[in-house]
Coordinates of C-alpha atoms and ligand atoms in Angstrom, one line a residue:
M1 CA 98.4 55.9 96.8
S2 CA 99.7 58.3 99.4
I3 CA 101.1 61.8 99.4
D4 CA 104.8 62.1 99.9
N5 CA 105.7 64.9 102.3
D6 CA 109.5 64.4 102.2
L7 CA 111.9 65.3 99.6
D8 CA 112.9 62.5 97.3
L9 CA 115.2 64.0 94.8
T10 CA 116.5 61.3 92.5
T11 CA 118.7 63.4 90.3
G12 CA 121.8 62.6 92.3
T13 CA 123.3 65.4 94.4
T14 CA 126.8 66.7 93.8
D15 CA 128.6 69.3 95.8
P16 CA 126.3 72.4 95.7
L17 CA 129.3 74.8 95.2
A18 CA 130.6 72.8 92.3
A19 CA 127.1 72.7 90.9
G20 CA 126.9 76.5 91.3
H21 CA 130.2 76.9 89.4
A22 CA 128.9 74.7 86.6
L23 CA 125.9 77.1 86.4
R24 CA 128.2 80.1 86.3
G25 CA 130.1 78.4 83.5
L26 CA 127.0 78.8 81.4
L27 CA 125.6 82.1 82.6
G28 CA 128.7 84.0 83.9
D29 CA 128.1 86.8 86.4
R30 CA 124.3 86.3 86.4
V31 CA 125.1 83.5 88.8
V32 CA 126.2 84.6 92.3
L33 CA 127.7 82.1 94.7
P34 CA 128.5 82.0 98.5
G35 CA 131.8 83.7 99.0
D36 CA 131.2 86.2 96.1
E37 CA 131.3 89.8 97.1
Q38 CA 127.8 90.2 95.7
Y39 CA 126.3 87.2 97.5
D40 CA 124.7 89.1 100.4
A41 CA 123.1 91.6 98.0
A42 CA 122.0 89.0 95.6
R43 CA 120.3 86.7 98.2
V44 CA 118.4 89.5 100.0
A45 CA 114.6 89.1 100.0
W46 CA 112.0 91.9 99.9
N47 CA 111.3 90.8 103.5
L48 CA 114.5 91.8 105.1
A49 CA 113.8 89.8 108.2
V50 CA 114.3 86.6 106.2
D51 CA 117.9 85.3 106.0
Q52 CA 117.9 83.1 102.9
R53 CA 121.2 81.4 102.1
P54 CA 120.9 79.5 98.9
A55 CA 123.6 77.5 97.1
A56 CA 123.4 80.0 94.3
V57 CA 121.3 82.9 93.0
A58 CA 120.7 83.0 89.3
V59 CA 119.2 86.1 87.6
P60 CA 118.0 85.1 84.1
R61 CA 117.1 87.6 81.4
S62 CA 115.1 85.3 79.1
A63 CA 113.0 82.1 79.1
A64 CA 115.9 80.4 77.4
E65 CA 118.2 81.3 80.3
V66 CA 115.6 80.0 82.7
A67 CA 115.6 76.7 80.8
T68 CA 119.4 76.6 80.9
I69 CA 119.3 77.1 84.7
V70 CA 116.7 74.4 85.2
R71 CA 118.5 71.8 83.0
M72 CA 121.9 72.4 84.6
A73 CA 120.4 72.3 88.1
A74 CA 118.7 69.0 87.4
E75 CA 121.9 67.6 86.0
T76 CA 124.1 68.7 88.9
G77 CA 121.7 67.9 91.8
L78 CA 120.6 71.4 92.7
R79 CA 117.0 72.1 93.4
V80 CA 115.3 75.2 92.0
A81 CA 113.3 77.9 93.8
P82 CA 111.7 80.6 91.6
Q83 CA 111.4 83.9 93.4
S84 CA 110.2 87.3 92.0
T85 CA 110.6 89.6 95.0
G86 CA 110.8 87.6 98.2
H87 CA 107.7 89.1 99.7
N88 CA 106.9 85.6 100.9
A89 CA 110.4 84.3 101.4
G90 CA 109.9 83.2 105.0
P91 CA 108.4 79.8 104.4
L92 CA 110.9 79.2 101.6
A93 CA 114.0 80.0 103.7
A94 CA 112.7 77.9 106.5
Q95 CA 113.0 74.8 104.4
G96 CA 116.8 75.1 104.1
L97 CA 118.4 76.2 100.9
D98 CA 121.8 74.6 101.0
D99 CA 121.2 72.7 97.7
V100 CA 118.9 75.3 96.1
V101 CA 119.5 77.8 93.4
I102 CA 117.1 80.8 93.8
V103 CA 116.0 81.9 90.3
R104 CA 115.5 85.6 90.9
M105 CA 113.2 86.9 88.2
S106 CA 114.0 90.6 88.7
E107 CA 115.4 91.1 85.2
M108 CA 112.3 89.7 83.5
T109 CA 109.8 92.6 84.1
M110 CA 108.2 93.6 80.8
A111 CA 104.4 94.4 80.8
I112 CA 102.4 95.0 77.6
A113 CA 98.7 95.6 77.4
D114 CA 96.9 94.1 74.3
P115 CA 93.5 95.8 74.0
T116 CA 92.5 93.6 71.1
R117 CA 92.7 90.5 73.2
G118 CA 91.7 92.4 76.4
I119 CA 94.7 91.1 78.3
V120 CA 98.0 92.2 79.8
R121 CA 101.1 90.0 79.1
V122 CA 103.9 90.2 81.6
E123 CA 107.2 88.5 82.1
G124 CA 107.6 86.2 85.1
G125 CA 109.3 88.7 87.4
T126 CA 107.0 91.8 86.8
L127 CA 105.7 93.8 89.7
W128 CA 102.1 95.0 89.8
E129 CA 102.7 98.6 89.2
P130 CA 103.9 98.4 85.5
A131 CA 101.0 96.1 84.7
V132 CA 98.5 98.6 86.3
D133 CA 100.1 101.4 84.3
A134 CA 100.0 99.4 81.0
A135 CA 96.2 98.7 81.5
A136 CA 95.4 102.2 82.6
A137 CA 96.8 103.6 79.4
H138 CA 93.8 101.9 77.7
G139 CA 91.3 103.0 80.4
K140 CA 91.4 99.5 82.0
A141 CA 92.3 98.0 85.3
V142 CA 93.8 94.6 86.4
L143 CA 93.3 92.7 89.6
H144 CA 96.4 93.9 91.6
G145 CA 96.6 93.8 95.4
S146 CA 97.4 96.4 98.0
S147 CA 101.1 96.8 97.1
P148 CA 102.7 98.2 93.9
D149 CA 105.8 96.1 94.3
V150 CA 104.4 92.6 95.0
G151 CA 105.3 90.2 92.2
I152 CA 102.5 89.3 89.8
A153 CA 103.6 85.7 89.6
G154 CA 103.6 84.9 93.3
Y155 CA 100.4 86.8 94.0
S156 CA 98.5 85.4 91.1
L157 CA 99.7 81.8 91.5
G158 CA 98.6 82.0 95.1
G159 CA 95.2 83.5 94.7
G160 CA 95.2 87.3 94.8
I161 CA 92.8 89.5 96.9
G162 CA 92.6 93.0 95.6
W163 CA 90.3 96.0 95.7
Y164 CA 87.8 94.6 93.2
A165 CA 87.8 91.2 94.6
R166 CA 84.3 91.0 96.0
K167 CA 83.0 91.9 92.5
L168 CA 85.6 90.2 90.2
G169 CA 87.0 87.4 92.4
L170 CA 90.5 86.2 93.0
A171 CA 93.1 87.4 90.5
T172 CA 94.1 83.9 89.7
N173 CA 90.7 83.4 88.0
S174 CA 91.6 86.2 85.6
L175 CA 94.7 84.4 84.4
T176 CA 94.3 83.3 80.7
A177 CA 97.7 81.8 80.1
V178 CA 100.9 80.9 82.0
E179 CA 104.2 80.1 80.3
I180 CA 106.5 78.0 82.5
V181 CA 109.8 76.2 82.3
V182 CA 109.1 72.7 83.7
A183 CA 111.5 70.1 85.2
D184 CA 112.9 68.8 81.9
G185 CA 113.8 72.3 80.9
T186 CA 111.1 72.8 78.3
L187 CA 109.0 75.9 78.0
V188 CA 105.3 75.1 78.2
R189 CA 102.3 77.2 77.6
A190 CA 99.3 76.4 79.9
D191 CA 95.9 77.8 79.1
A192 CA 92.3 76.5 78.8
S193 CA 93.2 74.5 75.7
H194 CA 96.9 73.6 76.2
N195 CA 98.1 71.6 79.3
A196 CA 94.8 72.2 80.9
E197 CA 95.6 70.2 84.1
L198 CA 98.7 72.2 84.6
F199 CA 96.8 75.4 84.0
W200 CA 94.3 74.2 86.7
A201 CA 97.1 73.6 89.2
L202 CA 98.9 76.8 88.5
R203 CA 95.8 78.9 89.3
G204 CA 96.2 78.7 93.1
G205 CA 98.9 76.0 93.4
G206 CA 101.8 78.4 93.6
G207 CA 105.4 77.9 92.5
N208 CA 105.5 74.1 92.8
F209 CA 105.5 73.3 89.1
G210 CA 108.3 75.2 87.5
V211 CA 109.6 78.7 86.8
V212 CA 106.9 81.0 85.3
T213 CA 108.4 83.1 82.6
A214 CA 105.2 84.9 81.4
L215 CA 101.6 85.4 82.4
E216 CA 98.6 86.7 80.6
F217 CA 95.5 88.0 82.4
R218 CA 92.3 89.9 81.8
M219 CA 91.9 93.6 82.0
Y220 CA 88.6 95.1 83.0
D221 CA 86.8 98.2 81.8
I222 CA 87.5 100.2 85.0
P223 CA 89.0 103.7 84.3
T224 CA 88.1 105.1 87.7
A225 CA 86.7 104.0 91.0
Y226 CA 85.0 105.5 94.0
A227 CA 87.8 104.8 96.5
G228 CA 89.7 106.1 99.5
M229 CA 90.1 105.7 103.2
M230 CA 88.4 106.8 106.4
L231 CA 90.4 107.3 109.7
W232 CA 89.3 107.5 113.3
G233 CA 91.3 108.2 116.5
P234 CA 91.7 105.5 119.2
E235 CA 88.6 106.4 121.2
H236 CA 86.4 105.4 118.2
I237 CA 88.2 102.1 117.3
E238 CA 85.8 99.7 119.0
K239 CA 82.6 101.4 117.8
V240 CA 84.0 101.5 114.2
L241 CA 85.1 97.9 114.2
R242 CA 81.7 96.7 115.5
E243 CA 79.8 98.7 112.9
W244 CA 82.1 97.6 110.0
A245 CA 81.9 93.9 111.1
A246 CA 78.1 94.1 111.2
W247 CA 77.9 95.9 107.8
A248 CA 80.6 94.0 105.8
P249 CA 78.9 90.6 105.2
G250 CA 75.8 92.2 103.8
A251 CA 77.5 94.9 101.7
P252 CA 77.0 94.7 98.0
D253 CA 79.7 92.9 95.9
E254 CA 80.6 96.3 94.3
I255 CA 82.6 97.2 97.4
T256 CA 85.7 95.7 98.9
T257 CA 87.3 97.1 102.1
A258 CA 89.8 96.4 104.8
F259 CA 89.7 97.5 108.4
R260 CA 93.0 98.1 110.2
V261 CA 94.2 99.2 113.6
L262 CA 97.5 100.9 112.8
R263 CA 100.1 101.7 115.4
M264 CA 102.7 103.8 113.7
P265 CA 106.0 105.0 115.2
P266 CA 106.7 108.8 115.2
L267 CA 109.0 108.8 112.2
P268 CA 109.4 111.6 109.6
E269 CA 108.7 109.3 106.7
I270 CA 105.3 108.3 108.0
P271 CA 102.4 110.7 107.1
E272 CA 101.6 113.2 109.9
F273 CA 98.1 112.0 110.4
L274 CA 99.5 108.5 111.3
A275 CA 102.9 109.2 112.9
G276 CA 103.0 108.2 116.6
R277 CA 99.3 107.3 116.7
T278 CA 97.0 104.3 117.1
V279 CA 94.1 104.7 114.7
A280 CA 91.4 102.7 112.9
V281 CA 91.5 102.9 109.1
I282 CA 88.9 101.6 106.6
D283 CA 90.0 101.7 103.0
G284 CA 88.5 100.3 99.9
A285 CA 86.9 100.8 96.5
V286 CA 83.4 100.8 95.1
L287 CA 82.8 99.8 91.5
G288 CA 79.9 102.1 90.7
S289 CA 78.8 105.7 90.5
D290 CA 79.5 108.4 93.1
E291 CA 75.9 108.1 94.2
D292 CA 76.3 104.3 94.7
G293 CA 79.5 104.9 96.6
A294 CA 78.0 107.5 98.9
E295 CA 75.0 105.3 99.6
I296 CA 77.1 102.1 100.3
L297 CA 79.4 104.0 102.7
A298 CA 76.7 106.1 104.4
G299 CA 76.7 104.0 107.6
L300 CA 80.5 104.2 108.0
R301 CA 80.4 108.0 107.2
A302 CA 77.8 108.4 110.0
L303 CA 80.6 107.4 112.4
R304 CA 82.2 110.8 111.6
P305 CA 85.8 109.9 110.6
E306 CA 88.4 112.5 111.2
L307 CA 89.7 111.9 107.7
D308 CA 87.6 110.8 104.7
T309 CA 89.2 110.6 101.3
F310 CA 86.6 108.5 99.5
G311 CA 85.8 110.0 96.1
R312 CA 86.3 109.4 92.3
V313 CA 89.9 108.5 91.5
P314 CA 91.8 107.1 88.6
A315 CA 91.8 103.3 89.0
K316 CA 95.6 103.2 88.8
S317 CA 95.9 105.2 92.0
L318 CA 94.4 102.2 93.9
V319 CA 97.8 100.4 93.8
R320 CA 98.9 102.8 96.5
L321 CA 95.7 103.2 98.4
H322 CA 96.7 100.9 101.3
M323 CA 100.0 102.8 101.9
D324 CA 101.9 99.5 101.9
P325 CA 105.7 99.7 102.4
E326 CA 107.7 99.5 99.2
G327 CA 111.3 98.5 98.4
G328 CA 111.7 96.0 101.2
M329 CA 111.3 95.9 104.9
P330 CA 111.8 93.5 107.8
G331 CA 108.4 92.1 108.8
V332 CA 106.9 89.3 110.8
S333 CA 103.3 88.3 110.6
D334 CA 100.6 85.7 111.1
S335 CA 97.1 85.3 109.6
A336 CA 93.8 83.5 109.9
M337 CA 90.7 82.9 107.9
L338 CA 87.5 83.7 109.9
E339 CA 84.0 82.4 109.5
G340 CA 82.7 85.7 110.8
L341 CA 83.2 88.4 113.4
P342 CA 80.7 87.8 116.2
D343 CA 81.0 89.9 119.4
G344 CA 83.4 87.3 120.9
A345 CA 85.8 87.6 117.9
I346 CA 85.7 91.4 118.1
D347 CA 86.4 91.3 121.8
T348 CA 89.3 89.0 121.2
F349 CA 90.7 91.2 118.4
L350 CA 90.5 94.3 120.6
Q351 CA 92.1 92.5 123.6
H352 CA 95.1 91.8 121.4
A353 CA 95.3 94.9 119.2
G354 CA 92.8 97.5 120.5
P355 CA 93.6 100.9 121.8
G356 CA 95.5 101.0 125.1
V357 CA 97.0 97.5 124.5
E358 CA 100.8 97.2 124.6
T359 CA 101.7 95.2 121.5
P360 CA 104.5 95.2 118.9
L361 CA 101.8 94.7 116.2
A362 CA 102.0 97.7 113.9
I363 CA 99.1 96.4 111.8
A364 CA 96.1 94.3 112.8
E365 CA 94.1 94.0 109.7
L366 CA 90.8 92.4 108.7
R367 CA 90.0 92.0 105.0
Q368 CA 86.4 91.9 103.9
L369 CA 85.9 88.8 101.9
G370 CA 82.7 87.2 100.6
G371 CA 80.9 88.3 97.4
A372 CA 82.6 86.9 94.3
L373 CA 85.5 85.7 96.5
G374 CA 83.2 83.2 98.1
R375 CA 81.8 81.7 94.8
A376 CA 83.7 79.0 92.8
H377 CA 84.7 80.3 89.4
E378 CA 83.4 78.3 86.5
G379 CA 86.4 76.7 84.7
G380 CA 88.7 78.0 87.5
G381 CA 91.8 76.5 88.9
V382 CA 92.6 74.6 92.2
L383 CA 91.8 77.7 94.2
S384 CA 89.0 79.8 92.7
S385 CA 87.2 81.0 95.8
L386 CA 87.8 81.5 99.6
D387 CA 85.4 80.0 102.1
A388 CA 85.7 82.7 104.7
Q389 CA 83.9 85.9 105.6
F390 CA 87.1 87.8 106.8
G391 CA 90.8 87.4 106.5
A392 CA 92.9 88.5 109.5
F393 CA 96.5 89.6 109.0
Q394 CA 98.6 91.0 111.8
A395 CA 102.2 92.1 111.5
G396 CA 105.0 94.2 112.9
M397 CA 108.5 95.4 112.2
A398 CA 111.5 93.1 113.0
M399 CA 114.5 95.4 113.0
T400 CA 116.3 92.8 115.2
P401 CA 115.7 89.1 115.9
E402 CA 114.4 90.0 119.3
M403 CA 111.8 92.4 117.8
G404 CA 110.9 89.6 115.3
A405 CA 110.4 87.1 118.2
A406 CA 108.2 89.6 120.0
V407 CA 106.1 90.3 116.9
H408 CA 105.8 86.6 116.1
G409 CA 104.6 86.0 119.7
A410 CA 102.0 88.7 119.5
A411 CA 100.9 87.8 115.9
T412 CA 100.5 84.1 116.7
A413 CA 98.8 84.8 120.0
L414 CA 96.1 86.7 118.1
T415 CA 95.7 83.9 115.6
G416 CA 95.4 81.4 118.5
A417 CA 92.9 83.5 120.3
L418 CA 90.8 83.8 117.1
A419 CA 90.8 80.0 116.6
P420 CA 87.2 79.5 117.8
Y421 CA 86.1 81.8 114.9
S422 CA 88.5 80.5 112.3
T423 CA 87.5 78.3 109.4
G424 CA 90.7 76.3 110.0
A425 CA 91.7 76.9 106.4
A426 CA 94.6 79.2 105.3
Y427 CA 95.0 81.7 102.5
L428 CA 98.6 80.8 101.6
N429 CA 99.5 84.3 100.1
F430 CA 99.0 85.7 103.7
A431 CA 100.9 82.8 105.3
E432 CA 104.4 84.1 105.9
N433 CA 105.4 81.4 108.4
P434 CA 105.9 77.7 107.5
I435 CA 102.5 76.0 107.3
D436 CA 101.0 72.7 106.1
A437 CA 100.0 73.8 102.6
R438 CA 97.1 71.4 102.5
R439 CA 95.2 73.9 104.7
G440 CA 95.0 76.1 101.6
Y441 CA 92.9 73.6 99.6
R442 CA 89.9 71.4 99.7
P443 CA 90.9 67.7 100.4
E444 CA 90.0 66.4 97.0
A445 CA 91.7 69.3 95.3
W446 CA 94.8 68.7 97.4
R447 CA 95.1 65.2 96.1
Q448 CA 94.7 66.2 92.5
L449 CA 97.2 69.0 93.0
A450 CA 99.7 66.5 94.3
G451 CA 99.0 64.4 91.2
V452 CA 99.8 67.2 88.9
R453 CA 103.0 67.9 90.8
S454 CA 104.1 64.3 90.5
A455 CA 103.4 64.3 86.7
V456 CA 105.1 67.7 86.0
D457 CA 108.0 67.5 88.6
P458 CA 108.5 63.7 89.2
H459 CA 111.9 64.2 91.0
G460 CA 110.9 67.1 93.2
L461 CA 113.2 69.6 91.5
F462 CA 111.2 72.7 92.4
V463 CA 111.0 74.3 95.9
A464 CA 108.1 76.5 96.6
N465 CA 107.4 78.6 99.7
H466 CA 104.3 76.5 100.3
R467 CA 105.0 73.0 99.3
V468 CA 102.7 70.7 97.3
P469 CA 104.0 67.2 97.7
R470 CA 104.0 64.4 95.1
L471 CA 101.9 61.2 95.1
F472 CA 103.5 57.8 95.5
E473 CA 102.2 54.3 95.0
D474 CA 103.2 53.0 98.5
G475 CA 99.9 52.1 99.9
Q476 CA 100.0 54.5 102.8
P477 CA 96.7 56.3 103.6
T478 CA 96.4 59.8 102.2
T479 CA 96.6 62.7 104.5
Ligands
LIG1 C1 103.3 94.4 101.7 C2 102.5 93.2 101.2 C3 101.3 93.4 100.6 C4 100.5 92.3 100.1 N1 99.3 92.6 99.6 C5 98.5 91.5 99.2 C6 97.2 91.7 98.7 O1 96.7 92.8 98.7 N2 96.5 90.6 98.3 C7 97.1 89.4 98.3 O2 96.4 88.4 97.9 N3 98.3 89.2 98.8 C8 99.0 90.2 99.2 N4 100.3 90.0 99.7 C9 100.8 88.6 99.8 C10 101.5 88.3 98.4 O3 100.5 88.0 97.5 C11 102.4 87.1 98.6 O4 103.5 87.5 99.5 C12 103.0 86.6 97.3 O5 103.6 85.4 97.5 C13 104.1 87.6 96.8 O6 104.5 87.2 95.5 P1 106.0 87.6 95.1 O7 106.2 87.0 93.8 O8 106.1 89.1 95.2 O9 106.8 87.0 96.3 P2 108.0 85.8 96.2 O10 108.4 85.6 97.7 O11 109.0 86.2 95.2 O12 107.2 84.6 95.7 C14 106.4 83.8 96.5 C15 106.3 82.4 95.9 O13 105.7 82.5 94.7 C16 106.3 81.6 93.7 N5 106.8 82.4 92.6 C17 107.1 83.7 92.6 N6 107.6 84.1 91.3 C18 107.5 82.9 90.6 C19 107.8 82.6 89.2 N7 108.2 83.5 88.3 N8 107.6 81.3 88.8 C20 107.1 80.4 89.6 N9 106.8 80.6 90.9 C21 107.0 81.9 91.4 C22 107.4 80.9 94.4 O14 106.9 79.7 94.9 C23 107.7 81.8 95.6 O15 108.3 81.2 96.7 C24 101.1 91.0 100.2 C25 102.3 90.8 100.8 C26 103.0 91.9 101.3 C27 104.4 91.6 102.0

């Protein structure tokens, strides 16, 4: 048995525009087609640098409408790409969307906390902030990431590294149920006791199996955290990075941080302490008392940051701690998973992104991994841990294609230079360029994942940003 890497849609393609009109016949103005006045607005992704041109954009308001779209697409030969926000639209658009209906989940955004069951239930297009607020109303927290407007579905199906990650693991491990419309148009619930194989695949396997219409995930008893950021000017960047890199692997699981070199343009919308400057920022959160926080951070504080906001804060404020851009922006990036940060890796990082270097990279980021992130989660899904000590993510603004090309060059050059220190694996949520998705999984898990894809989506109806292929009985060796 081998793994098929090419599309083999056997539903019989018709003219995509005719198929789009058939869909519109069922759902009216919730289906937007090329040539419509609203087409450009409807197809826009959160990442404005991505030019996605699907055969249709459908915006369902219920699981029943999702099922209608999936059935009609299968009948008429369109493929189906679920999308919540388009934060990771790059690798999707790169596959070519001429025969694809994007199912934009932006009208399915309900979030309800259920303190009796200890979970939050959200619809398939919900962003993180409403779920954070719903949990906070009960003194609880959920495993969101650094951005309030990332979609819960894409983030959680791909892993999910947030501010509690070294203590509580990947967000995907906290999923307790996923409701999904699969290729035959039925709505299926996957949890530990129903459709357990599918539940395993969904927890890390991304949007390859259907359109997720609802998710349920654990909330944690975290009303507040000791969290904040420290900032240093350019002359301290090297010293701070070396200290942080030496400290991070041995730090207790209670703390999760990120180190960044930020190069911000002198714009009025950027906070004064950042605008027009190159700085080092370490931000993060400690789950513990103020005394624990002060003790854990003592070494970094000794480096005398010019700004230090660490202190007791409501847990819900962490969703904006990282100052991520909201509402869409044009960005280009690259990423790598690192075994560690020995002196050579730090030298390399500074040569590409350190102070005094001319680079279009606005952000050169290193996430502190390890702790619970490095331990397989009992009963977890296809991706329940990350086998790396640090995650590198470097990005810049792409207001024009030329700027995009320059950022891409700089971002991939840093990845290439860090190759000797890389694990070779990838964290697919941070992979915003086309990538061989098998790098996101252990080899045996990859094969099993492809098996689930074959069973659930035998004709390759669904198109994900990071593609899991199907298995075929053709005798070829597996890859
Ligand atoms: C500013 C920014 C901050 C980020 N911060 C973090 C972070 O702190 N931690 C982290 O781990 N990652 C982070 N990410 C990465 C983020 O997790 C990925 O970009 C993720 O794919 C975004 O999910 P989305 O649903 O918003 O994006 P989309 O581009 O809409 O979705 C990505 C893919 O997820 C699948 N998908 C989405 N919705 C559905 C659905 N309803 N049903 C089935 N499949 C679906 C599809 O395959 C889709 O192609 C960040 C990204 C950005 C741009």
